[in-house]
Amino acid sequence: MRLNDISIKKKLVVIFLLGMLVVVAFMLLNIRELRLIGGEADILSRPRQDTMLLAAEVAHLQWASRVQSYLLDNGETTLEASLDGHTCAFGHWFYGPGKAGLERELPALEPLFQKLGAVHLALHDSAVRLKAAMERGDSAQARRLFEDVTMPLLKQVQEILTEARGEINTSFAGTVEKLRAKIHMTTMLDMGLGTLTVLGCCLALWLLIRGISAPLARLKDHAGRVAQGEFSNVPIRQADEVGQLAEAFNIMVGHIKEKLGMSQGIMRGITLPFAAFDVDCRLIYVNRAMLACWGHSGSPEDYLGRNAGEFFYADPHRETLCDQVMGERHEILNYEVTRENFKGQVKRVAMDVSPLWDLDGTLIGCFTLHRDLTDIHAQQERIAALNERIYQSADEARDISGRQARAFEKLSGQLRTTGDMAEEQAQASLAAADGIRSMVEIMSEVAAGAGRAAGDSKSAEEEAGSGVEVVRETIACIARVAEQTAAVAEGMGELGAHAAGIGRILELITDVADQTNLLALNAAIEAARAGEAGRGFAVVADEVRKLAEKTMQATTDVAAAVRAIRQGVDAGSAATERAVELTRQTTQLADSSGERLNRILDVSRQVADTVAGIAKATEEQAAAGGRMLESIKSISGKARDTTDNMQASDGHVRDLSALSGELKKIIDGMRSERRAEPRFQLRDPYNMHVSFSGRKIEAVLLDVSRSGARLCFNAPAGLEGGETIVLHAEAGPFDAVLAGREARVMWADGPQAGLAFAEPVEGDLEALTRAVGGNRA
């Protein structure tokens, strides 16, 4: 073991023991004198109490160093300092029998120790309060406690311990003087022993100087170099108190290097334009991003030491925000300026300038952080232009939707008119069928009469007369049937004309749907160019395109129904023509029957033949009447089919009208988004809930305006456009304006959704947004 590895206390004990040996030898020679000075020598034989007090002072310095390290680490490490003044090393001695014994020896120390007891406990209690503040997260309060309470109390402890050591040294010095006076009386007798003692003391002094004073001198020199910015370790390798002090000094330098390196690393890691200035507003640090922002060339080191006005404006006498912050001693945030940099580029920059304070609260400079908003504002202008084009497209789509709705109304009116005419046609067909049925019954009676005429030729003339009357009635019925059949044919012609008109309207609706689909495609393309900002319009454009496709599908269904109507009309027209032809044939047969009955009256001899001819013609006429009845029934069936198709077409037209109404609502929703209406974006997440369809889920508010908001859900919420939801804002400040508010979902895309409020929001949204760390978008 080396001499420097032995503690100072042990060294002093060894030196003291050597001195005791000398004293013993001296006592053997001078027993009489030693008896006289025995009382004083007893005091000298005890350990030095001032050394113990010095060790207590050093221990409290180390205690304060550990508390300071705990503060610098922001409470992330364990506080390894004693919090109870009774349990520390000095407390065991001070509150034990050691202090009482020393006070009995030196009564002058009693008032000092009374004062020291209160200050010592207050010092440890300040550490308890400091730790509690750190555990609450109030590091600023903890630092103030350390600076305003702990350090002054530590200084008082040092002062009291220094004063106590002075009292002990004074008492010790008085005892030594007494002994020296007595020893002087025996100096001549013990010259040799005295010389040996002097040599031993010199050796001990040399050893103390070599082991204590020299290392302390080196420690002082290194402390001076650290003050100049050279953070090197003290090369002292010994295990005594001086070595421990050097080790603590090296640990302190390491902490300083770590904190300073962390600060410099943070500054070098900032990618935004950043600069720092001293109290005279001279540049002490600047990164390359700041040089690029303001058009400076060269390296950052070329600009160190320049005035803020010279760096930003090439005018060292111009006042800047740095001068204002240094004068007013408070930060300036979000200060926007638009001007040309030194390369002639127009820049729009938002500046934050804040003062810098040291641990004692002294202003040591300021720093500034710039945000280049040039590209952001250019993008906002492009988005605004895109929104304007989208609004124009929405206006055009709204006009087209209006024309489409009017065309649907016109088509619906024509379909109702056509249905009424088809119903009239069906009624006319039923009336014609009744007439034909009557005619067939008459023909049957004519046939029966002709048979009876053949069996009874004697009553031929009378029966022939009756046959003439019957034929006349038949001709009259046939005439009425012809009139009804002509009316049916005319109705079928008008029905065909109306069906053709419906076809032309359907062509117009198809053109409108094609134009709507094209406008939706253009809006989707423009929204895709806008990127994230146009995503909501992309979803709306997609909904418009889907409605246009539904319109085209419904138009196709109506066209199919109209084609079926026209086919039915064509079939009815053909059946009507056949009925007219059959009526014409029946009329001819009736005329022939009349001629034959006239010949019966004129030529009675040919009664049998004539009656047979009448019977045959009557049978043919009855058969033709049956075929006419079937034709009329077919016409009635076609008229019923036409009525059913008209009703189906009217339903399709109502569907198209409903789709047109939904398209108009979406377009109105697009037009309700005003480009000039301000939106406020939140930087920090604001948590809330929304309820819909019996569900209540969590959401985060991204931005808000008077007419709507944009939300983000933790998971897809399954919302669809047009759905109504209710907002629940439990926390301030938005609970005053959003709690219980109803909104309609305008678009939904994955976890995000855009809302339109049922009623505009009343209140200062900008102030509410700034309260949670947001700003105007």
Tab-separated table of C-alpha atoms in Angstrom, residues 425-693:
chain	number	residue	atom	x	y	z
A	425	GLN	CA	-108.511	3.261	-74.599
A	426	ALA	CA	-109.205	0.310	-72.302
A	427	GLN	CA	-112.698	1.689	-71.526
A	428	ALA	CA	-113.372	2.204	-75.287
A	429	SER	CA	-112.202	-1.347	-75.987
A	430	LEU	CA	-114.595	-2.687	-73.341
A	431	ALA	CA	-117.450	-0.699	-74.909
A	432	ALA	CA	-116.553	-2.049	-78.376
A	433	ALA	CA	-116.464	-5.579	-76.940
A	434	ASP	CA	-119.983	-5.096	-75.539
A	435	GLY	CA	-121.215	-3.910	-78.962
A	436	ILE	CA	-119.632	-6.858	-80.726
A	437	ARG	CA	-121.160	-9.219	-78.161
A	438	SER	CA	-124.605	-7.744	-78.860
A	439	MET	CA	-124.007	-8.049	-82.590
A	440	VAL	CA	-123.021	-11.701	-82.236
A	441	GLU	CA	-126.199	-12.406	-80.280
A	442	ILE	CA	-128.249	-10.690	-83.019
A	443	MET	CA	-126.419	-12.721	-85.684
A	444	SER	CA	-127.300	-15.848	-83.775
A	445	GLU	CA	-130.929	-14.850	-83.722
A	446	VAL	CA	-130.715	-14.098	-87.498
A	447	ALA	CA	-129.257	-17.551	-88.094
A	448	ALA	CA	-132.061	-19.140	-86.026
A	449	GLY	CA	-134.663	-17.157	-87.967
A	450	ALA	CA	-133.113	-18.224	-91.266
A	451	GLY	CA	-133.321	-21.857	-90.152
A	452	ARG	CA	-136.895	-21.512	-89.283
A	453	ALA	CA	-137.484	-19.809	-92.674
A	454	ALA	CA	-135.977	-22.831	-94.399
A	455	GLY	CA	-138.313	-25.158	-92.445
A	456	ASP	CA	-141.360	-23.082	-93.005
A	457	SER	CA	-141.373	-21.546	-96.490
A	458	LYS	CA	-144.907	-20.337	-96.048
A	459	SER	CA	-143.799	-17.717	-93.546
A	460	ALA	CA	-140.788	-16.791	-95.755
A	461	GLU	CA	-142.097	-13.397	-96.650
A	462	GLU	CA	-142.786	-12.482	-93.015
A	463	GLU	CA	-139.436	-13.864	-91.862
A	464	ALA	CA	-137.740	-12.109	-94.775
A	465	GLY	CA	-139.254	-8.855	-93.573
A	466	SER	CA	-137.984	-9.577	-90.070
A	467	GLY	CA	-134.579	-10.430	-91.570
A	468	VAL	CA	-134.495	-7.049	-93.288
A	469	GLU	CA	-135.133	-5.303	-89.980
A	470	VAL	CA	-132.532	-7.440	-88.235
A	471	VAL	CA	-129.983	-6.696	-90.950
A	472	ARG	CA	-130.689	-3.022	-90.589
A	473	GLU	CA	-130.069	-3.236	-86.850
A	474	THR	CA	-126.928	-5.260	-87.558
A	475	ILE	CA	-125.674	-2.597	-89.946
A	476	ALA	CA	-126.353	0.074	-87.297
A	477	CYS	CA	-124.419	-1.930	-84.624
A	478	ILE	CA	-121.591	-2.516	-87.055
A	479	ALA	CA	-121.463	1.214	-87.738
A	480	ARG	CA	-121.159	1.918	-84.000
A	481	VAL	CA	-118.435	-0.722	-83.710
A	482	ALA	CA	-116.607	0.920	-86.619
A	483	GLU	CA	-116.809	4.297	-84.877
A	484	GLN	CA	-115.458	2.804	-81.590
A	485	THR	CA	-112.712	0.967	-83.508
A	486	ALA	CA	-111.723	4.194	-85.284
A	487	ALA	CA	-111.587	5.978	-81.922
A	488	VAL	CA	-109.360	3.204	-80.550
A	489	ALA	CA	-107.072	3.500	-83.590
A	490	GLU	CA	-106.858	7.270	-83.114
A	491	GLY	CA	-106.034	6.771	-79.360
A	492	MET	CA	-103.351	4.245	-80.246
A	493	GLY	CA	-101.801	6.753	-82.660
A	494	GLU	CA	-101.693	9.465	-79.999
A	495	LEU	CA	-100.251	6.902	-77.524
A	496	GLY	CA	-97.468	6.136	-80.025
A	497	ALA	CA	-96.748	9.851	-80.420
A	498	HIS	CA	-96.500	10.270	-76.631
A	499	ALA	CA	-94.212	7.216	-76.398
A	500	ALA	CA	-91.947	8.822	-79.034
A	501	GLY	CA	-91.906	12.050	-76.943
A	502	ILE	CA	-90.884	10.025	-73.870
A	503	GLY	CA	-88.018	8.532	-75.890
A	504	ARG	CA	-86.737	12.012	-76.787
A	505	ILE	CA	-86.888	13.086	-73.109
A	506	LEU	CA	-84.971	9.952	-72.111
A	507	GLU	CA	-82.268	10.867	-74.648
A	508	LEU	CA	-82.031	14.316	-72.997
A	509	ILE	CA	-81.749	12.671	-69.527
A	510	THR	CA	-78.992	10.355	-70.840
A	511	ASP	CA	-77.077	13.395	-72.160
A	512	VAL	CA	-77.459	15.156	-68.783
A	513	ALA	CA	-76.222	12.034	-66.931
A	514	ASP	CA	-73.214	11.814	-69.290
A	515	GLN	CA	-72.373	15.498	-68.638
A	516	THR	CA	-72.736	14.951	-64.851
A	517	ASN	CA	-70.448	11.914	-65.008
A	518	LEU	CA	-67.883	13.944	-66.997
A	519	LEU	CA	-68.026	16.826	-64.477
A	520	ALA	CA	-67.568	14.340	-61.592
A	521	LEU	CA	-64.548	12.842	-63.354
A	522	ASN	CA	-63.026	16.328	-63.862
A	523	ALA	CA	-63.628	17.176	-60.179
A	524	ALA	CA	-61.962	13.895	-59.117
A	525	ILE	CA	-58.915	14.689	-61.309
A	526	GLU	CA	-58.615	18.202	-59.862
A	527	ALA	CA	-59.001	16.853	-56.300
A	528	ALA	CA	-56.280	14.251	-56.966
A	529	ARG	CA	-53.944	17.051	-58.065
A	530	ALA	CA	-54.613	18.832	-54.779
A	531	GLY	CA	-53.405	15.836	-52.782
A	532	GLU	CA	-54.424	15.661	-49.087
A	533	ALA	CA	-56.279	18.992	-49.229
A	534	GLY	CA	-58.611	17.761	-52.007
A	535	ARG	CA	-59.390	14.358	-50.567
A	536	GLY	CA	-62.792	15.475	-49.322
A	537	PHE	CA	-63.755	16.797	-52.770
A	538	ALA	CA	-62.510	13.529	-54.318
A	539	VAL	CA	-64.981	11.598	-52.177
A	540	VAL	CA	-67.801	14.010	-53.097
A	541	ALA	CA	-66.901	13.733	-56.801
A	542	ASP	CA	-67.006	9.951	-56.494
A	543	GLU	CA	-70.500	10.181	-54.931
A	544	VAL	CA	-71.615	12.447	-57.829
A	545	ARG	CA	-70.244	9.935	-60.337
A	546	LYS	CA	-72.101	7.083	-58.606
A	547	LEU	CA	-75.367	9.098	-58.714
A	548	ALA	CA	-74.795	9.784	-62.423
A	549	GLU	CA	-74.330	6.054	-63.009
A	550	LYS	CA	-77.542	5.338	-61.052
A	551	THR	CA	-79.308	7.985	-63.199
A	552	MET	CA	-78.075	6.333	-66.411
A	553	GLN	CA	-79.183	2.918	-65.100
A	554	ALA	CA	-82.638	4.237	-64.188
A	555	THR	CA	-82.859	5.964	-67.598
A	556	THR	CA	-82.031	2.630	-69.236
A	557	ASP	CA	-84.868	0.971	-67.241
A	558	VAL	CA	-87.307	3.718	-68.278
A	559	ALA	CA	-86.196	3.382	-71.926
A	560	ALA	CA	-86.861	-0.364	-71.736
A	561	ALA	CA	-90.326	0.324	-70.294
A	562	VAL	CA	-91.027	2.899	-73.035
A	563	ARG	CA	-89.942	0.397	-75.691
A	564	ALA	CA	-92.361	-2.120	-74.168
A	565	ILE	CA	-95.078	0.557	-74.287
A	566	ARG	CA	-94.345	1.300	-77.935
A	567	GLN	CA	-94.412	-2.395	-78.743
A	568	GLY	CA	-97.777	-2.665	-76.987
A	569	VAL	CA	-99.009	0.391	-78.907
A	570	ASP	CA	-97.822	-1.110	-82.197
A	571	ALA	CA	-99.523	-4.413	-81.348
A	572	GLY	CA	-102.713	-2.538	-80.346
A	573	SER	CA	-102.596	-0.546	-83.598
A	574	ALA	CA	-102.246	-3.770	-85.591
A	575	ALA	CA	-105.127	-5.393	-83.693
A	576	THR	CA	-107.232	-2.245	-84.213
A	577	GLU	CA	-106.508	-2.332	-87.971
A	578	ARG	CA	-107.556	-5.986	-88.037
A	579	ALA	CA	-110.721	-5.087	-86.123
A	580	VAL	CA	-111.468	-2.326	-88.694
A	581	GLU	CA	-110.917	-4.776	-91.486
A	582	LEU	CA	-113.212	-7.342	-89.821
A	583	THR	CA	-115.805	-4.587	-89.275
A	584	ARG	CA	-115.591	-3.716	-92.970
A	585	GLN	CA	-116.084	-7.356	-93.870
A	586	THR	CA	-119.049	-7.594	-91.472
A	587	THR	CA	-120.603	-4.530	-93.066
A	588	GLN	CA	-120.206	-6.061	-96.494
A	589	LEU	CA	-121.774	-9.288	-95.237
A	590	ALA	CA	-124.637	-7.288	-93.658
A	591	ASP	CA	-125.150	-5.439	-96.966
A	592	SER	CA	-125.161	-8.763	-98.776
A	593	SER	CA	-127.736	-10.110	-96.294
A	594	GLY	CA	-129.946	-7.086	-96.917
A	595	GLU	CA	-129.757	-7.544	-100.691
A	596	ARG	CA	-130.591	-11.191	-100.319
A	597	LEU	CA	-133.538	-10.440	-98.035
A	598	ASN	CA	-134.797	-7.925	-100.623
A	599	ARG	CA	-134.543	-10.557	-103.299
A	600	ILE	CA	-136.560	-12.870	-100.968
A	601	LEU	CA	-139.298	-10.298	-100.918
A	602	ASP	CA	-139.159	-9.913	-104.716
A	603	VAL	CA	-138.691	-13.544	-105.681
A	604	SER	CA	-140.605	-15.849	-103.383
A	605	ARG	CA	-139.757	-18.886	-105.438
A	606	GLN	CA	-136.163	-18.666	-104.480
A	607	VAL	CA	-137.014	-18.483	-100.766
A	608	ALA	CA	-135.347	-21.718	-99.844
A	609	ASP	CA	-132.130	-20.853	-101.650
A	610	THR	CA	-132.150	-17.301	-100.362
A	611	VAL	CA	-132.853	-18.426	-96.798
A	612	ALA	CA	-129.990	-20.897	-97.070
A	613	GLY	CA	-127.744	-18.078	-98.316
A	614	ILE	CA	-128.895	-15.862	-95.468
A	615	ALA	CA	-128.183	-18.590	-92.948
A	616	LYS	CA	-124.732	-19.141	-94.387
A	617	ALA	CA	-123.984	-15.384	-94.525
A	618	THR	CA	-125.313	-14.979	-90.996
A	619	GLU	CA	-123.074	-17.787	-89.759
A	620	GLU	CA	-120.103	-16.163	-91.464
A	621	GLN	CA	-121.105	-12.832	-89.969
A	622	ALA	CA	-121.324	-14.428	-86.479
A	623	ALA	CA	-117.888	-15.975	-86.958
A	624	ALA	CA	-116.471	-12.598	-88.027
A	625	GLY	CA	-118.121	-11.030	-84.983
A	626	GLY	CA	-116.428	-13.635	-82.755
A	627	ARG	CA	-113.052	-12.832	-84.312
A	628	MET	CA	-113.705	-9.119	-83.837
A	629	LEU	CA	-114.566	-9.786	-80.169
A	630	GLU	CA	-111.263	-11.588	-79.702
A	631	SER	CA	-109.425	-8.650	-81.341
A	632	ILE	CA	-111.171	-6.178	-79.064
A	633	LYS	CA	-110.220	-8.305	-76.014
A	634	SER	CA	-106.608	-8.343	-77.243
A	635	ILE	CA	-106.720	-4.542	-77.600
A	636	SER	CA	-108.070	-4.243	-74.040
A	637	GLY	CA	-105.269	-6.501	-72.728
A	638	LYS	CA	-102.661	-4.422	-74.548
A	639	ALA	CA	-104.197	-1.275	-73.073
A	640	ARG	CA	-103.939	-2.774	-69.575
A	641	ASP	CA	-100.289	-3.709	-70.251
A	642	THR	CA	-99.701	-0.149	-71.471
A	643	THR	CA	-101.210	1.205	-68.239
A	644	ASP	CA	-98.992	-1.105	-66.130
A	645	ASN	CA	-95.887	-0.045	-68.091
A	646	MET	CA	-96.863	3.595	-67.648
A	647	GLN	CA	-97.145	3.097	-63.892
A	648	ALA	CA	-93.731	1.343	-63.820
A	649	SER	CA	-92.218	4.177	-65.879
A	650	ASP	CA	-93.703	6.700	-63.480
A	651	GLY	CA	-92.009	4.829	-60.589
A	652	HIS	CA	-88.667	4.929	-62.432
A	653	VAL	CA	-89.127	8.632	-63.066
A	654	ARG	CA	-89.759	9.172	-59.330
A	655	ASP	CA	-86.536	7.244	-58.591
A	656	LEU	CA	-84.665	9.425	-61.079
A	657	SER	CA	-86.150	12.528	-59.472
A	658	ALA	CA	-85.040	11.300	-56.018
A	659	LEU	CA	-81.518	10.657	-57.341
A	660	SER	CA	-81.514	14.129	-58.835
A	661	GLY	CA	-82.523	15.537	-55.417
A	662	GLU	CA	-79.649	13.667	-53.708
A	663	LEU	CA	-77.269	14.959	-56.381
A	664	LYS	CA	-78.502	18.502	-55.714
A	665	LYS	CA	-77.951	18.049	-51.951
A	666	ILE	CA	-74.364	16.870	-52.516
A	667	ILE	CA	-73.699	19.755	-54.903
A	668	ASP	CA	-75.205	22.197	-52.390
A	669	GLY	CA	-72.942	20.633	-49.739
A	670	MET	CA	-69.953	21.219	-52.034
A	671	ARG	CA	-71.017	24.803	-52.616
A	672	SER	CA	-71.567	25.365	-48.872
A	673	GLU	CA	-67.815	24.960	-48.247
A	674	ARG	CA	-66.727	28.589	-48.605
A	675	ARG	CA	-63.092	29.163	-49.511
A	676	ALA	CA	-63.044	32.383	-47.515
A	677	GLU	CA	-64.344	30.702	-44.346
A	678	PRO	CA	-61.422	30.275	-41.900
A	679	ARG	CA	-60.525	26.840	-40.593
A	680	PHE	CA	-58.507	26.324	-37.407
A	681	GLN	CA	-56.060	23.443	-37.134
A	682	LEU	CA	-55.134	21.830	-33.794
A	683	ARG	CA	-51.482	20.965	-33.129
A	684	ASP	CA	-52.107	18.957	-29.960
A	685	PRO	CA	-54.712	16.150	-30.074
A	686	TYR	CA	-58.140	17.057	-28.649
A	687	ASN	CA	-59.999	13.880	-27.649
A	688	MET	CA	-63.785	13.673	-27.831
A	689	HIS	CA	-66.606	11.167	-28.575
A	690	VAL	CA	-69.251	10.862	-31.289
A	691	SER	CA	-72.469	8.831	-31.166
A	692	PHE	CA	-74.503	7.418	-34.047
A	693	SER	CA	-76.700	4.363	-34.664
